Tab-separated table of C-alpha atoms in Angstrom:
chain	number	residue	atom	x	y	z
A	289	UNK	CA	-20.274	-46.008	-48.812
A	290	UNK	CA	-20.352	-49.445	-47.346
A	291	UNK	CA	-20.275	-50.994	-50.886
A	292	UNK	CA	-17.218	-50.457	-51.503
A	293	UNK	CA	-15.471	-49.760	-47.696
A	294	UNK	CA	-16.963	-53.327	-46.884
A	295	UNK	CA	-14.326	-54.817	-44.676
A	296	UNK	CA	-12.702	-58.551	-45.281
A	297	UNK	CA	-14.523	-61.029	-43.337
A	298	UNK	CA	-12.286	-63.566	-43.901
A	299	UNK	CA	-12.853	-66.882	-41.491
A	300	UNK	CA	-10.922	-67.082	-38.632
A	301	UNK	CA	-9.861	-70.323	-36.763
A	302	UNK	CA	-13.447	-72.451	-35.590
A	303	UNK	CA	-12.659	-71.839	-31.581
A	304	UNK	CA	-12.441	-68.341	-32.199
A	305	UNK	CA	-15.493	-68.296	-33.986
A	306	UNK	CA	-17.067	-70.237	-31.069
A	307	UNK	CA	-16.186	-68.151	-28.421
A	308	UNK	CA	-18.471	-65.523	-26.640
A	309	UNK	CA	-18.468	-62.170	-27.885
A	310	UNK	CA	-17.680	-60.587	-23.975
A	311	UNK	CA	-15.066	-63.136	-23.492
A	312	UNK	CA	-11.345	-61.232	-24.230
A	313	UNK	CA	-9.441	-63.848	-21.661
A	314	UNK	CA	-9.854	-66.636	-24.049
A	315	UNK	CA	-8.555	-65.115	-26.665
A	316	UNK	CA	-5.181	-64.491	-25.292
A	317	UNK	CA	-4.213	-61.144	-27.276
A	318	UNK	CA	-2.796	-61.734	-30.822
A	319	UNK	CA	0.082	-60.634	-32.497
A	320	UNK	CA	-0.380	-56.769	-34.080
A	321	UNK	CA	0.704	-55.676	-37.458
A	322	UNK	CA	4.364	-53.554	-36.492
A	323	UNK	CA	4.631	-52.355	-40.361
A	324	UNK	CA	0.910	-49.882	-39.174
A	325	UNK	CA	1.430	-49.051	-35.817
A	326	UNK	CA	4.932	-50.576	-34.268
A	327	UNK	CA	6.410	-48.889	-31.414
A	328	UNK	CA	8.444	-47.121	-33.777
A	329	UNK	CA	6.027	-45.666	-36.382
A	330	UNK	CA	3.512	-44.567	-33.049
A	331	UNK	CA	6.624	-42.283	-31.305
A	332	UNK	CA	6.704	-40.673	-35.058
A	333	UNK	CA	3.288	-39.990	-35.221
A	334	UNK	CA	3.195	-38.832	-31.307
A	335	UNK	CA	6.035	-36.374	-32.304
A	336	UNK	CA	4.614	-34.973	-34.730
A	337	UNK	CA	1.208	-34.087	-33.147
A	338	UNK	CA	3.551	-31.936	-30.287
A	339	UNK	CA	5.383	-30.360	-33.409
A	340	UNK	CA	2.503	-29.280	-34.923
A	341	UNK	CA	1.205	-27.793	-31.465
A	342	UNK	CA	5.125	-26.030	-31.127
A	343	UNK	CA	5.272	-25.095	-34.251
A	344	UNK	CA	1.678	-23.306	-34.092
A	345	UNK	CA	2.679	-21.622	-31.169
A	346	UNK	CA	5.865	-20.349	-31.358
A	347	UNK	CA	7.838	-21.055	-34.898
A	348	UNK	CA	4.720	-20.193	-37.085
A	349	UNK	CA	7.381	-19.163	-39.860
A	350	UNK	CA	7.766	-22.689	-40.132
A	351	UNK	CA	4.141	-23.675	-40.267
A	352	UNK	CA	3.260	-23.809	-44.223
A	353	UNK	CA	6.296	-26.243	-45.032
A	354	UNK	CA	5.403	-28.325	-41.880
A	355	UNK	CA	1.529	-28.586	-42.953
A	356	UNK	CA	2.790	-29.708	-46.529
A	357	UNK	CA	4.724	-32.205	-45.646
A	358	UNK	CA	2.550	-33.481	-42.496
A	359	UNK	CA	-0.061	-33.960	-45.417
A	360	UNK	CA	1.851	-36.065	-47.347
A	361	UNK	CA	2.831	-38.111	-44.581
A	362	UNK	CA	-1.072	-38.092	-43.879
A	363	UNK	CA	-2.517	-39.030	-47.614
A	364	UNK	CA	-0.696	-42.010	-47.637
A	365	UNK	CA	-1.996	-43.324	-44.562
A	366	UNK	CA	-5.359	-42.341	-45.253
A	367	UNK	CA	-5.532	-44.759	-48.665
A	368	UNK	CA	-3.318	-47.211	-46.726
A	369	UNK	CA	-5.853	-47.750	-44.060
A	370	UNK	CA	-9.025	-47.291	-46.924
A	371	UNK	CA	-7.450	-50.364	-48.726
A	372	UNK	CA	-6.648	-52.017	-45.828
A	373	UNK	CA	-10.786	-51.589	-45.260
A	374	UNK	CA	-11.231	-52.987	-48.236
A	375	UNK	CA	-12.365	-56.445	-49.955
A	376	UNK	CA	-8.481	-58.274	-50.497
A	377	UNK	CA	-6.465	-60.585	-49.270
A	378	UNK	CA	-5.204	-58.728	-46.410
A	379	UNK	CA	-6.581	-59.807	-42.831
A	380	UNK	CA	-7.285	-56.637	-41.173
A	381	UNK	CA	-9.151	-56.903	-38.318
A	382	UNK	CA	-11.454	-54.371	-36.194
A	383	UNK	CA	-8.682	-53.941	-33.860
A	384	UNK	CA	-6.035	-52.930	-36.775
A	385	UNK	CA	-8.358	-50.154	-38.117
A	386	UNK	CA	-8.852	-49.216	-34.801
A	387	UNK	CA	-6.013	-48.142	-33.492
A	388	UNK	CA	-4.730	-46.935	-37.486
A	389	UNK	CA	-7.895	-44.763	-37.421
A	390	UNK	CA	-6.784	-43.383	-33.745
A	391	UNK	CA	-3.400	-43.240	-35.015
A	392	UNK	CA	-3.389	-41.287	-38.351
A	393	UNK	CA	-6.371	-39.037	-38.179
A	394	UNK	CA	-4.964	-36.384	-36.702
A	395	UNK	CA	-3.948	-32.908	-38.343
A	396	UNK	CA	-2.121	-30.175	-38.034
A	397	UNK	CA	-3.115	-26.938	-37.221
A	398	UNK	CA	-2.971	-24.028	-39.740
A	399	UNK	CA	-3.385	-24.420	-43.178
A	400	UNK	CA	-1.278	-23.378	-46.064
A	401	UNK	CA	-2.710	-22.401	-49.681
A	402	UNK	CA	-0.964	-25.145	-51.293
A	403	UNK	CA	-2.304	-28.302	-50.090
A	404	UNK	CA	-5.509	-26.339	-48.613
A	405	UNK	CA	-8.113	-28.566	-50.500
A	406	UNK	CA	-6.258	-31.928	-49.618
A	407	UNK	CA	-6.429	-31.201	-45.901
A	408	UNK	CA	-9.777	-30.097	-46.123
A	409	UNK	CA	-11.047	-33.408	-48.066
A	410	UNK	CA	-9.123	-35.720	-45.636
A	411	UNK	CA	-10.226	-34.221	-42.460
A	412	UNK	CA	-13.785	-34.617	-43.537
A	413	UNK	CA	-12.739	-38.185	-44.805
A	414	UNK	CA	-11.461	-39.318	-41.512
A	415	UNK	CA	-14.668	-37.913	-40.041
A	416	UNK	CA	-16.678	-39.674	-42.451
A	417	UNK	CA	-15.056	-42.953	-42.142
A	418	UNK	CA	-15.160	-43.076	-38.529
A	419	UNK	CA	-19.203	-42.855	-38.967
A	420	UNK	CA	-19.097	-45.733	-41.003
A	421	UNK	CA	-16.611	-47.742	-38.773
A	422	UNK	CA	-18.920	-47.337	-35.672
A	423	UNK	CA	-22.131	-47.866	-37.510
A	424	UNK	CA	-21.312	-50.390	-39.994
A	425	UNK	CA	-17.801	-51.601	-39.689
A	426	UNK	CA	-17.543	-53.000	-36.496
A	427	UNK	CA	-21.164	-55.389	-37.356
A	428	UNK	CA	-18.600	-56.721	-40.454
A	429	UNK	CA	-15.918	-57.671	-38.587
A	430	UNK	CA	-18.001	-58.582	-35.188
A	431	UNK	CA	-16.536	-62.610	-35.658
A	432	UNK	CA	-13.295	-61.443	-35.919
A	433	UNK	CA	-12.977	-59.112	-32.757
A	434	UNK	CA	-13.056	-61.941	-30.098
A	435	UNK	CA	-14.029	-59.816	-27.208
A	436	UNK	CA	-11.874	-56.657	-28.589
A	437	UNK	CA	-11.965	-54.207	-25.729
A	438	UNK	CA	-12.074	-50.173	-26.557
A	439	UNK	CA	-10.501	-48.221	-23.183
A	440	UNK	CA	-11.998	-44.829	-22.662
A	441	UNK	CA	-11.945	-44.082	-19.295
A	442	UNK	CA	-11.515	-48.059	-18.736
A	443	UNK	CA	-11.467	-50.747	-20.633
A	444	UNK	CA	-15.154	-51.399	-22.490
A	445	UNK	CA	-16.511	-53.945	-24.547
A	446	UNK	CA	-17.008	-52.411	-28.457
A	447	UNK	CA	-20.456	-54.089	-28.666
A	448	UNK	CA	-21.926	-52.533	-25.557
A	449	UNK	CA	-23.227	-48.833	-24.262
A	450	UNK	CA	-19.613	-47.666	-25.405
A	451	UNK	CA	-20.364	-47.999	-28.845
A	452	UNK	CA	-23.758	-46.515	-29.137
A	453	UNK	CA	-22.005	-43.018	-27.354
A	454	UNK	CA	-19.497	-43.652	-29.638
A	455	UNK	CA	-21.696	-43.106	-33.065
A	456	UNK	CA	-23.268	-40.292	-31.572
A	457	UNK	CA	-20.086	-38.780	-31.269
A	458	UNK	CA	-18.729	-39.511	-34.573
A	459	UNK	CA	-22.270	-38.247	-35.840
A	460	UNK	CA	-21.975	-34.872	-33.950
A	461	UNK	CA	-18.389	-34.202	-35.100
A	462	UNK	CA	-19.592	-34.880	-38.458
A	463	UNK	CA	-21.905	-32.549	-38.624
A	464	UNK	CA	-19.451	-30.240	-36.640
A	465	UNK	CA	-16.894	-29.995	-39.094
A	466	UNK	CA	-19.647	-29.387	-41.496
A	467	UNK	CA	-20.770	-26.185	-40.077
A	468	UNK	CA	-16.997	-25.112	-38.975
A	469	UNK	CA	-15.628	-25.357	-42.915
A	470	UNK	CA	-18.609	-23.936	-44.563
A	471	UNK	CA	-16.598	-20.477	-44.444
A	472	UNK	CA	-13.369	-22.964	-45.391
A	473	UNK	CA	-15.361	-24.120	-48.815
A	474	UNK	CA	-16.568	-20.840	-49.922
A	475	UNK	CA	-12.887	-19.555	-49.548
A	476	UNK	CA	-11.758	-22.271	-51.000
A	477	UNK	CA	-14.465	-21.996	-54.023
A	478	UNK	CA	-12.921	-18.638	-54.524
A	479	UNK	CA	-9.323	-19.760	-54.828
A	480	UNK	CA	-9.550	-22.601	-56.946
A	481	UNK	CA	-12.835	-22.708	-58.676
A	482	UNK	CA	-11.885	-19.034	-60.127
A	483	UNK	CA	-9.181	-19.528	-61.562
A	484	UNK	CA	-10.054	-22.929	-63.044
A	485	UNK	CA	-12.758	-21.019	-64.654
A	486	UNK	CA	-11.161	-18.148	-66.103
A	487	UNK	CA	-8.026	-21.160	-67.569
A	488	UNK	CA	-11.294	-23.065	-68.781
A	489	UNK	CA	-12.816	-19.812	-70.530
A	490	UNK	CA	-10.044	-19.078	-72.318
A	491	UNK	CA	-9.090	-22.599	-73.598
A	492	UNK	CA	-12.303	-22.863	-75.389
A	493	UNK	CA	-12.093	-19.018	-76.869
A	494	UNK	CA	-8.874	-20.496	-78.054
A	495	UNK	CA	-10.376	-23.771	-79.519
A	496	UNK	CA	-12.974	-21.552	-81.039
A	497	UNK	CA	-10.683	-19.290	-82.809
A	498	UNK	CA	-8.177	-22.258	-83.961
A	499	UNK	CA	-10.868	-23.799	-85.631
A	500	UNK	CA	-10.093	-27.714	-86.707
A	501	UNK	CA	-7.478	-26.456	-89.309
A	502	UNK	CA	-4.328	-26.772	-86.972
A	503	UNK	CA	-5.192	-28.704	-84.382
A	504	UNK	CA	-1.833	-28.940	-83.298
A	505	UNK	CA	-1.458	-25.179	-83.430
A	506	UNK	CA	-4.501	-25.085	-81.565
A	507	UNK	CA	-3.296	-27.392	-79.040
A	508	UNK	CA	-0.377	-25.638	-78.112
A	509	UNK	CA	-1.656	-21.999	-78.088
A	510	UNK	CA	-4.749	-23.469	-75.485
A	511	UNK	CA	-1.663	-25.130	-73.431
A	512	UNK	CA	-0.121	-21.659	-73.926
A	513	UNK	CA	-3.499	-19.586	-72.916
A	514	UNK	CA	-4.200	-22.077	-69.918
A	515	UNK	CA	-1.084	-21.630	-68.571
A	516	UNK	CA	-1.099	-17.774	-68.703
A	517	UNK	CA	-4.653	-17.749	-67.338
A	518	UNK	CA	-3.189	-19.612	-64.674
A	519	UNK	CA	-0.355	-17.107	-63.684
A	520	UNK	CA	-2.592	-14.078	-64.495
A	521	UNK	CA	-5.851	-15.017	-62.189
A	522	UNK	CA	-3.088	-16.406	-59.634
A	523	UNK	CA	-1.637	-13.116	-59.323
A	524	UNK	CA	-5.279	-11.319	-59.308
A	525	UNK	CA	-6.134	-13.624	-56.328
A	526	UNK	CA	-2.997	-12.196	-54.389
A	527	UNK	CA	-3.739	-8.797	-55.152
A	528	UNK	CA	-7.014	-9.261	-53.485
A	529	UNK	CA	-5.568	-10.900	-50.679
A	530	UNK	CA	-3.286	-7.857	-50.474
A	531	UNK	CA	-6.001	-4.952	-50.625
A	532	UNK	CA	-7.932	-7.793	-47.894
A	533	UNK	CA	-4.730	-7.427	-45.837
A	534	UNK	CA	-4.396	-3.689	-46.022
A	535	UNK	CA	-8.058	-2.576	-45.032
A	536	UNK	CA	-8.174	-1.245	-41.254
A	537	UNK	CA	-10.786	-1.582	-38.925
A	538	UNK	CA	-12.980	1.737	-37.707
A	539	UNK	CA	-10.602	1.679	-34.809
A	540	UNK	CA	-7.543	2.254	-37.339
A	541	UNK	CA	-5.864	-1.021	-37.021
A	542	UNK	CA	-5.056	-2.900	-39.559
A	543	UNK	CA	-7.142	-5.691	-40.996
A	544	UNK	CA	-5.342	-9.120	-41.434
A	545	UNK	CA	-7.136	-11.713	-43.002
A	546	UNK	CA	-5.759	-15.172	-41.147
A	547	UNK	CA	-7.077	-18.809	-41.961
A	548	UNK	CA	-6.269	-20.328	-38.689
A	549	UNK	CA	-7.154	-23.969	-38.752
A	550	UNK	CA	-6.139	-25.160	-35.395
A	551	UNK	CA	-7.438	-28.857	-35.216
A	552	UNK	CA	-11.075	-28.022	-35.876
A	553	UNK	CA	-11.766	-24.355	-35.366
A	554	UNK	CA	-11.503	-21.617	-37.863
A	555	UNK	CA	-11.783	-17.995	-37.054
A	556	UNK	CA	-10.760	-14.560	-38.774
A	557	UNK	CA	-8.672	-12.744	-36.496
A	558	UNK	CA	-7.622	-9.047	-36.096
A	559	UNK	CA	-3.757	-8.369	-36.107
A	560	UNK	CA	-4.474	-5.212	-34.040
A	561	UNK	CA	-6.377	-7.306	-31.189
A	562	UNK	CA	-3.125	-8.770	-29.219
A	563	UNK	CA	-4.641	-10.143	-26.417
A	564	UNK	CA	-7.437	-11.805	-27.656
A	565	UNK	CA	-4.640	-13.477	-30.312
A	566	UNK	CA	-2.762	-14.321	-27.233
A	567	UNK	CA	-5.541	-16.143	-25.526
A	568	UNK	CA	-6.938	-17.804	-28.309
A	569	UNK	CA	-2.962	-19.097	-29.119
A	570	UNK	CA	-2.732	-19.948	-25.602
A	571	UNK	CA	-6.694	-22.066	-25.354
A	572	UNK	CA	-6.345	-23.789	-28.652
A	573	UNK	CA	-2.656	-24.895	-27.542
A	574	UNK	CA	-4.084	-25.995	-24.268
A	575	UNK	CA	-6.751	-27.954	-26.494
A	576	UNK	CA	-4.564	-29.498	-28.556
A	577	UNK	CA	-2.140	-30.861	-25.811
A	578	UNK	CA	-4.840	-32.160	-24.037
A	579	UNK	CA	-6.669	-33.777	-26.680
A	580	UNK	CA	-3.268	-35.559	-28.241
A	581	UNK	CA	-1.725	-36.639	-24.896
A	582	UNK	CA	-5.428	-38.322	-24.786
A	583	UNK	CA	-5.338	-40.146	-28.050
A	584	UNK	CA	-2.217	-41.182	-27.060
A	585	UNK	CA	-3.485	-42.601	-23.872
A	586	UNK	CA	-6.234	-44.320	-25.617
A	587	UNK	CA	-3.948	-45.976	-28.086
A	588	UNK	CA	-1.258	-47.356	-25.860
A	589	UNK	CA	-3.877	-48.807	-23.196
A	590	UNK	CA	-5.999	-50.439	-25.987
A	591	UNK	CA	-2.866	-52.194	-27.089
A	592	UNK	CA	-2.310	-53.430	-23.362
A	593	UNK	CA	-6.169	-54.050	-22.420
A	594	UNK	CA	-6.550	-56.483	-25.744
A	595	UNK	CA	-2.232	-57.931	-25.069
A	596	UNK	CA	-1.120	-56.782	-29.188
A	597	UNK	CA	2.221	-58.365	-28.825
A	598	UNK	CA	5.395	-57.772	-31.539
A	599	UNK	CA	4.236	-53.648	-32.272
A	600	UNK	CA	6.651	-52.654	-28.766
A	601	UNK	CA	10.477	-53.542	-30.816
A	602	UNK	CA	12.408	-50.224	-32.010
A	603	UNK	CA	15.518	-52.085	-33.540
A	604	UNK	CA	13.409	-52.632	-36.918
A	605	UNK	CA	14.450	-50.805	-39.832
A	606	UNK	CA	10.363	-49.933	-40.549
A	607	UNK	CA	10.426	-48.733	-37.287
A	608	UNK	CA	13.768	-46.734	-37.023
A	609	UNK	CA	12.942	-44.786	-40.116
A	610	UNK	CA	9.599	-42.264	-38.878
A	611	UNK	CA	11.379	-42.548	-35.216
A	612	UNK	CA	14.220	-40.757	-35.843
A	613	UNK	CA	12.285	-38.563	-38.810
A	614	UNK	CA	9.739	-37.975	-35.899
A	615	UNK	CA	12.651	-36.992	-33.577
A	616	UNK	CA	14.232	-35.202	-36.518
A	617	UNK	CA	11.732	-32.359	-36.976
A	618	UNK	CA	10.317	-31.881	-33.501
A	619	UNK	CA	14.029	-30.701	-32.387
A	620	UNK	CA	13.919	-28.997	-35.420
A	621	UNK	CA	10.826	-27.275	-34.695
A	622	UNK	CA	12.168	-26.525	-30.931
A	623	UNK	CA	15.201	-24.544	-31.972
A	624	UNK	CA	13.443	-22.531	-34.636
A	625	UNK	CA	10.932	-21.899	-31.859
A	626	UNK	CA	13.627	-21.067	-29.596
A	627	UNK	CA	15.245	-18.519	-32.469
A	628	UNK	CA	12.310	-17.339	-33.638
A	629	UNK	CA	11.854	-16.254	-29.705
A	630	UNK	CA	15.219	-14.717	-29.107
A	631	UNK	CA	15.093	-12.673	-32.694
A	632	UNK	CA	11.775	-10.595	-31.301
A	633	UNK	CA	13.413	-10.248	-28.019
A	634	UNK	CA	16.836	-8.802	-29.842
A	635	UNK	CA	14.536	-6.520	-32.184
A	636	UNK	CA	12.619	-4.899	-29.007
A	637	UNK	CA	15.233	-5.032	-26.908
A	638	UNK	CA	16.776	-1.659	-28.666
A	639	UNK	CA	13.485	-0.054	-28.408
A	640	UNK	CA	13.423	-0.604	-24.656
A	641	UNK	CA	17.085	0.532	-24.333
A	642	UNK	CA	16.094	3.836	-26.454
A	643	UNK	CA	13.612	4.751	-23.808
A	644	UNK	CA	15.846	4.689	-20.757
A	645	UNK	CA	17.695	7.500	-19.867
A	646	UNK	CA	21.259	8.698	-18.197
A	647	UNK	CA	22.497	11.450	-16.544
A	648	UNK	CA	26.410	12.438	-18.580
A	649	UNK	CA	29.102	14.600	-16.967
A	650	UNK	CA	27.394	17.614	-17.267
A	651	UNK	CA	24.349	16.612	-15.204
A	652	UNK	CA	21.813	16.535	-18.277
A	653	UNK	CA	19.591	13.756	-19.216
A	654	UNK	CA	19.760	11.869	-22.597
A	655	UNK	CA	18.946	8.591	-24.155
A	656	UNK	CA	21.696	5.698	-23.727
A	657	UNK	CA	23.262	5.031	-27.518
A	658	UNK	CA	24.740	1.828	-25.914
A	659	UNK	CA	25.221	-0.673	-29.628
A	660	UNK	CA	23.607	-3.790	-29.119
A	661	UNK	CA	24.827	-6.606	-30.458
A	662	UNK	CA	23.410	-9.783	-29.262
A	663	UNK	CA	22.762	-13.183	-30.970
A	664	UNK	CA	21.038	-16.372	-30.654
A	665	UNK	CA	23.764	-17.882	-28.287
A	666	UNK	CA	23.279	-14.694	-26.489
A	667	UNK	CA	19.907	-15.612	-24.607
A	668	UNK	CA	20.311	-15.612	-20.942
A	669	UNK	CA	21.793	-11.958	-21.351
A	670	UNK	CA	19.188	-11.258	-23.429
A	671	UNK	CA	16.434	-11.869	-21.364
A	672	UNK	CA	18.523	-10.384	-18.107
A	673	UNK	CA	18.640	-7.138	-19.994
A	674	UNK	CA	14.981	-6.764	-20.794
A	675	UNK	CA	14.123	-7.808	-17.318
A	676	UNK	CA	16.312	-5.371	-16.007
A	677	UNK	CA	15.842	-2.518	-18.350
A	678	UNK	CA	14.080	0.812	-16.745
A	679	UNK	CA	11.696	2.187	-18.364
A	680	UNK	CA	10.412	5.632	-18.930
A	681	UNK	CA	7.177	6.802	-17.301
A	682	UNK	CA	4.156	6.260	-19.443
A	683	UNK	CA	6.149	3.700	-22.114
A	684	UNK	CA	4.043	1.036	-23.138
């Protein structure tokens, strides 16, 4: 891997070179690359982390086509930053692939089918790379840091007791992630590798039964068969994933089959089991908010502990652009939150008002047939009515 993730060691300026590793004050910060990791681009990227976390918790409608295009957004940076690691002309230094490998390698919880394989191989790619960066990478481009300074929990030299904890952690989540997505690779050996198989199968019964008479005939009935394979395993996979979804449990709840990747776990849950849903919703969203309000920490202070200057100016067009996008979809992701709330509030509030009872002119009891008819703008009334709303004795 180092062959061909070798960094640039391009020369710097002789007094740099001259300096003492330890000494940062000499070096009198530098000026950062804005187009990787300007103010702009880092309030993007910030944003997005706390939609992921809102959109996991309470607009997970919206999930799937927020994964998608998160990994989009992702990929390229990923082979931005592995070129950027690479032999060229660009001067990258060990503080630039720092702070982009801080900056970019984060993911989004809960994973789509579409896309499910990319994740998965850029996840383990970050994980790998940041092995190599800590063992390897940083001994590359050792002449170029000038006394670069890593904060966590204060301000540390890279070449010091920091960076030895520092490979043992990237070792360790290595070899986490490895034992977390085994059940990840078998499913995803399932989805993809049968199907592939049965399209493969039947291209070469087709090639067999063309012959070399009509090899364009032959071409387009395997383009034909491969493409019917395609739909017809596809649609076998989802009826398995149906009959999965419809088995029930001993107790008599209902089985329901859930690929939950948030951040780094991945568990099978039962539908039927609220609570523990609940609390494992509520943990991993604690986890998450933790863990990205500290990245974010560590990225902003190790721009100010090594003084990056010209990455703090928003009125740049490169920086404008993934701000607003950025500020774009975590207010969308708030109100379909906030929707997505209200609707199961409206839809339970008629059950509640079913169960409560009244007392009509005659001086018998029966259920209120009050018509309901609230709406999204209707929340504060909403909620007022379920607070308020009696309920019978022994309703759940």
């Amino acid at each position: 891997m180092a062959s061909w993730l070798a960094l640039p060691t391009w020369q710097p300026c002789q007094a740099v070179m001259d300096l003492p590793q330890g000494d940062a004050d000499a070096c009198h910060g530098f000026d950062g690359n804005s187009d990787l990791y300007g103010i702009g681009i880092r309030i993007g990227v910030y944003l997005s982390w706390y939609t992921s976390l809102t959109a996991n918790l309470w607009a997970n409608t919206f999930v799937d086509e927020l994964s998608d295009t998160n990994t989009l957004f992702i990929l390229s940076n990923v082979v931005a930053v592995t070129f950027g690691a690479s032999p060229s002309e660009t001067k990258f230094d060990g503080r630039t692939v720092r702070i982009y490998k801080h900056l970019y390698f984060r993911f989004l919880g809960g994973f789509s089918v579409a896309g499910f394989a990319l994740r998965l191989c850029l996840v383990l790619a970050a994980a790998a790379f940041s092995t190599w960066f800590f063992f390897h990478g940083a001994d590359v481009l050792r002449k170029d840091m000038c006394g670069y300074k890593i904060f966590l929990f204060g301000a540390h030299p890279l070449f010091g007791p920091v960076r030895r904890f520092l490979k043992v952690y990237s070792v360790l989540v290595c070899v986490l992630l490895g034992i977390i997505y085994m059940p990840a690779f078998m499913y995803l050996f399932i989805y993809v590798m049968v199907p592939v198989t049965g399209m493969i199968a039947m291209a070469i019964c087709c090639a067999i039964l063309c012959g070399k008479e009509d090899q364009l005939s032959c071409g387009k009935v395997c383009a034909a068969a491969i493409l019917g394979g395609g739909i017809v395993t596809n649609l076998a996979m989802a009826e398995l994933s149906l009959d999965a979804e419809s088995l029930r449990a001993p107790s008599g709840k209902r089985l329901q089959r859930c690929l939950d990747m948030d951040g780094y776990l991945s568990t099978l849950l039962l539908n039927g089991v609220a609570f523990i849903l609940r609390n494992h919703r509520r943990i991993m969203g604690l986890v998450g908010l933790v863990m990205s309000t500290w990245t974010i920490v560590v990225i902003e202070m190790t721009i100010k502990v090594n003084d990056i200057r010209g990455v703090n100016e928003l009125a740049q067009t490169s920086q404008l652009i993934p701000f607003v996008l950025g500020c774009a979809l975590f207010l969308g992701t708030v109100r379909r939150a906030i929707l997505q709330r209200v609707i199961l509030v409206c839809r339970r509030l008629p059950t509640l008002r079913e169960r409560t009872i009244k007392t009509n002119w005659a001086g018998r009891t029966e259920p209120t047939t009050k018509s309901l008819a609230y709406g999204p703008y209707h929340l504060p009334a909403v909620l007022f009515e379920v607070a308020m709303a009696p309920k019978v004795k022994g309703s759940s």
